[in-house]
Amino acid sequence: MDTTSEDTPPNVSFRTRLAVLRPRDHATLLLTPILVGLGLLEGATSGGAPADLFSAGLLLALAAVGGYRSYMAWRKPSSDFQAERPEGNPAS
């Protein structure tokens, strides 16, 4: 299988990748392992209670979504994240 330059991320340092991430992605990078830990802890200590198992599943689902978002942001670092925002909508 041949990989092209479009498939491989640019070769930049760890510090450079962190510097170009959006603040929301920084928060997601920090919260994802915490959510995984809490989800596993709650699932392990639930004793089979449906409400606890549901909350554990919810925490793990949020961690999966956050982890995927962090991975995609990390994989494609942008030097100017302001360029991705639409002009007329500063909230997006």
JSON list of C-alpha atoms in Angstrom, two decimals:
[
{"chain": "A", "resi": 1, "resn": "MET", "atom": "CA", "xyz": [0.00, 0.00, 0.00]},
{"chain": "A", "resi": 2, "resn": "ASP", "atom": "CA", "xyz": [1.51, 3.28, -1.12]},
{"chain": "A", "resi": 3, "resn": "THR", "atom": "CA", "xyz": [0.98, 6.35, 1.03]},
{"chain": "A", "resi": 4, "resn": "THR", "atom": "CA", "xyz": [0.96, 9.79, -0.49]},
{"chain": "A", "resi": 5, "resn": "SER", "atom": "CA", "xyz": [1.99, 13.05, 1.07]},
{"chain": "A", "resi": 6, "resn": "GLU", "atom": "CA", "xyz": [-1.68, 13.92, 1.55]},
{"chain": "A", "resi": 7, "resn": "ASP", "atom": "CA", "xyz": [-2.18, 10.89, 3.80]},
{"chain": "A", "resi": 8, "resn": "THR", "atom": "CA", "xyz": [0.79, 11.51, 6.06]},
{"chain": "A", "resi": 9, "resn": "PRO", "atom": "CA", "xyz": [0.76, 14.35, 8.58]},
{"chain": "A", "resi": 10, "resn": "PRO", "atom": "CA", "xyz": [3.43, 17.02, 8.28]},
{"chain": "A", "resi": 11, "resn": "ASN", "atom": "CA", "xyz": [6.61, 16.30, 10.20]},
{"chain": "A", "resi": 12, "resn": "VAL", "atom": "CA", "xyz": [6.41, 18.88, 12.97]},
{"chain": "A", "resi": 13, "resn": "SER", "atom": "CA", "xyz": [7.46, 18.72, 16.59]},
{"chain": "A", "resi": 14, "resn": "PHE", "atom": "CA", "xyz": [5.20, 17.95, 19.53]},
{"chain": "A", "resi": 15, "resn": "ARG", "atom": "CA", "xyz": [5.46, 21.53, 20.80]},
{"chain": "A", "resi": 16, "resn": "THR", "atom": "CA", "xyz": [4.55, 22.96, 17.38]},
{"chain": "A", "resi": 17, "resn": "ARG", "atom": "CA", "xyz": [1.48, 20.75, 17.16]},
{"chain": "A", "resi": 18, "resn": "LEU", "atom": "CA", "xyz": [0.34, 21.87, 20.61]},
{"chain": "A", "resi": 19, "resn": "ALA", "atom": "CA", "xyz": [0.93, 25.51, 19.73]},
{"chain": "A", "resi": 20, "resn": "VAL", "atom": "CA", "xyz": [-1.39, 25.46, 16.72]},
{"chain": "A", "resi": 21, "resn": "LEU", "atom": "CA", "xyz": [-4.30, 23.59, 18.33]},
{"chain": "A", "resi": 22, "resn": "ARG", "atom": "CA", "xyz": [-7.44, 25.50, 19.21]},
{"chain": "A", "resi": 23, "resn": "PRO", "atom": "CA", "xyz": [-8.12, 26.04, 22.93]},
{"chain": "A", "resi": 24, "resn": "ARG", "atom": "CA", "xyz": [-11.16, 23.75, 22.65]},
{"chain": "A", "resi": 25, "resn": "ASP", "atom": "CA", "xyz": [-8.92, 20.97, 21.33]},
{"chain": "A", "resi": 26, "resn": "HIS", "atom": "CA", "xyz": [-6.45, 21.53, 24.18]},
{"chain": "A", "resi": 27, "resn": "ALA", "atom": "CA", "xyz": [-9.30, 21.05, 26.63]},
{"chain": "A", "resi": 28, "resn": "THR", "atom": "CA", "xyz": [-10.45, 17.93, 24.81]},
{"chain": "A", "resi": 29, "resn": "LEU", "atom": "CA", "xyz": [-6.93, 16.49, 24.93]},
{"chain": "A", "resi": 30, "resn": "LEU", "atom": "CA", "xyz": [-6.89, 17.01, 28.69]},
{"chain": "A", "resi": 31, "resn": "LEU", "atom": "CA", "xyz": [-10.43, 15.80, 29.38]},
{"chain": "A", "resi": 32, "resn": "THR", "atom": "CA", "xyz": [-10.41, 12.63, 27.28]},
{"chain": "A", "resi": 33, "resn": "PRO", "atom": "CA", "xyz": [-8.21, 10.52, 29.62]},
{"chain": "A", "resi": 34, "resn": "ILE", "atom": "CA", "xyz": [-10.12, 11.87, 32.63]},
{"chain": "A", "resi": 35, "resn": "LEU", "atom": "CA", "xyz": [-13.45, 10.82, 31.09]},
{"chain": "A", "resi": 36, "resn": "VAL", "atom": "CA", "xyz": [-12.08, 7.38, 30.25]},
{"chain": "A", "resi": 37, "resn": "GLY", "atom": "CA", "xyz": [-10.82, 6.93, 33.81]},
{"chain": "A", "resi": 38, "resn": "LEU", "atom": "CA", "xyz": [-14.09, 8.07, 35.36]},
{"chain": "A", "resi": 39, "resn": "GLY", "atom": "CA", "xyz": [-16.13, 5.90, 33.00]},
{"chain": "A", "resi": 40, "resn": "LEU", "atom": "CA", "xyz": [-14.07, 2.80, 33.77]},
{"chain": "A", "resi": 41, "resn": "LEU", "atom": "CA", "xyz": [-14.13, 3.51, 37.50]},
{"chain": "A", "resi": 42, "resn": "GLU", "atom": "CA", "xyz": [-17.88, 4.04, 37.54]},
{"chain": "A", "resi": 43, "resn": "GLY", "atom": "CA", "xyz": [-18.49, 0.94, 35.45]},
{"chain": "A", "resi": 44, "resn": "ALA", "atom": "CA", "xyz": [-16.25, -1.18, 37.67]},
{"chain": "A", "resi": 45, "resn": "THR", "atom": "CA", "xyz": [-17.84, 0.00, 40.91]},
{"chain": "A", "resi": 46, "resn": "SER", "atom": "CA", "xyz": [-21.45, 0.04, 39.72]},
{"chain": "A", "resi": 47, "resn": "GLY", "atom": "CA", "xyz": [-22.32, -3.43, 40.93]},
{"chain": "A", "resi": 48, "resn": "GLY", "atom": "CA", "xyz": [-24.62, -3.85, 37.94]},
{"chain": "A", "resi": 49, "resn": "ALA", "atom": "CA", "xyz": [-26.91, -0.92, 38.75]},
{"chain": "A", "resi": 50, "resn": "PRO", "atom": "CA", "xyz": [-28.51, 0.27, 35.49]},
{"chain": "A", "resi": 51, "resn": "ALA", "atom": "CA", "xyz": [-28.15, 3.99, 36.25]},
{"chain": "A", "resi": 52, "resn": "ASP", "atom": "CA", "xyz": [-24.46, 3.65, 37.06]},
{"chain": "A", "resi": 53, "resn": "LEU", "atom": "CA", "xyz": [-23.81, 1.53, 33.99]},
{"chain": "A", "resi": 54, "resn": "PHE", "atom": "CA", "xyz": [-25.63, 4.11, 31.85]},
{"chain": "A", "resi": 55, "resn": "SER", "atom": "CA", "xyz": [-23.53, 6.96, 33.26]},
{"chain": "A", "resi": 56, "resn": "ALA", "atom": "CA", "xyz": [-20.36, 4.94, 32.74]},
{"chain": "A", "resi": 57, "resn": "GLY", "atom": "CA", "xyz": [-21.38, 4.27, 29.14]},
{"chain": "A", "resi": 58, "resn": "LEU", "atom": "CA", "xyz": [-22.16, 7.94, 28.64]},
{"chain": "A", "resi": 59, "resn": "LEU", "atom": "CA", "xyz": [-18.74, 8.97, 29.99]},
{"chain": "A", "resi": 60, "resn": "LEU", "atom": "CA", "xyz": [-17.00, 6.46, 27.74]},
{"chain": "A", "resi": 61, "resn": "ALA", "atom": "CA", "xyz": [-19.02, 7.62, 24.71]},
{"chain": "A", "resi": 62, "resn": "LEU", "atom": "CA", "xyz": [-18.08, 11.24, 25.40]},
{"chain": "A", "resi": 63, "resn": "ALA", "atom": "CA", "xyz": [-14.45, 10.19, 25.75]},
{"chain": "A", "resi": 64, "resn": "ALA", "atom": "CA", "xyz": [-14.61, 8.37, 22.42]},
{"chain": "A", "resi": 65, "resn": "VAL", "atom": "CA", "xyz": [-16.05, 11.41, 20.64]},
{"chain": "A", "resi": 66, "resn": "GLY", "atom": "CA", "xyz": [-13.55, 13.71, 22.31]},
{"chain": "A", "resi": 67, "resn": "GLY", "atom": "CA", "xyz": [-10.68, 11.37, 21.53]},
{"chain": "A", "resi": 68, "resn": "TYR", "atom": "CA", "xyz": [-11.64, 11.20, 17.87]},
{"chain": "A", "resi": 69, "resn": "ARG", "atom": "CA", "xyz": [-11.93, 14.99, 17.68]},
{"chain": "A", "resi": 70, "resn": "SER", "atom": "CA", "xyz": [-8.54, 15.41, 19.37]},
{"chain": "A", "resi": 71, "resn": "TYR", "atom": "CA", "xyz": [-6.95, 12.88, 17.04]},
{"chain": "A", "resi": 72, "resn": "MET", "atom": "CA", "xyz": [-8.30, 14.60, 13.94]},
{"chain": "A", "resi": 73, "resn": "ALA", "atom": "CA", "xyz": [-7.17, 18.03, 15.18]},
{"chain": "A", "resi": 74, "resn": "TRP", "atom": "CA", "xyz": [-3.78, 16.61, 16.12]},
{"chain": "A", "resi": 75, "resn": "ARG", "atom": "CA", "xyz": [-3.38, 14.82, 12.80]},
{"chain": "A", "resi": 76, "resn": "LYS", "atom": "CA", "xyz": [-3.91, 17.95, 10.73]},
{"chain": "A", "resi": 77, "resn": "PRO", "atom": "CA", "xyz": [-2.30, 20.89, 12.51]},
{"chain": "A", "resi": 78, "resn": "SER", "atom": "CA", "xyz": [-3.23, 24.23, 11.06]},
{"chain": "A", "resi": 79, "resn": "SER", "atom": "CA", "xyz": [-0.89, 27.18, 11.24]},
{"chain": "A", "resi": 80, "resn": "ASP", "atom": "CA", "xyz": [-3.81, 29.62, 11.15]},
{"chain": "A", "resi": 81, "resn": "PHE", "atom": "CA", "xyz": [-6.97, 28.24, 12.73]},
{"chain": "A", "resi": 82, "resn": "GLN", "atom": "CA", "xyz": [-8.72, 31.60, 12.26]},
{"chain": "A", "resi": 83, "resn": "ALA", "atom": "CA", "xyz": [-8.74, 30.95, 8.51]},
{"chain": "A", "resi": 84, "resn": "GLU", "atom": "CA", "xyz": [-11.13, 28.02, 8.99]},
{"chain": "A", "resi": 85, "resn": "ARG", "atom": "CA", "xyz": [-13.83, 30.18, 10.59]},
{"chain": "A", "resi": 86, "resn": "PRO", "atom": "CA", "xyz": [-16.54, 31.71, 8.43]},
{"chain": "A", "resi": 87, "resn": "GLU", "atom": "CA", "xyz": [-16.27, 35.48, 8.10]},
{"chain": "A", "resi": 88, "resn": "GLY", "atom": "CA", "xyz": [-19.76, 36.45, 9.26]},
{"chain": "A", "resi": 89, "resn": "ASN", "atom": "CA", "xyz": [-20.00, 34.12, 12.25]},
{"chain": "A", "resi": 90, "resn": "PRO", "atom": "CA", "xyz": [-17.45, 34.79, 15.03]},
{"chain": "A", "resi": 91, "resn": "ALA", "atom": "CA", "xyz": [-19.09, 32.23, 17.34]},
{"chain": "A", "resi": 92, "resn": "SER", "atom": "CA", "xyz": [-18.28, 29.22, 15.16]}
]
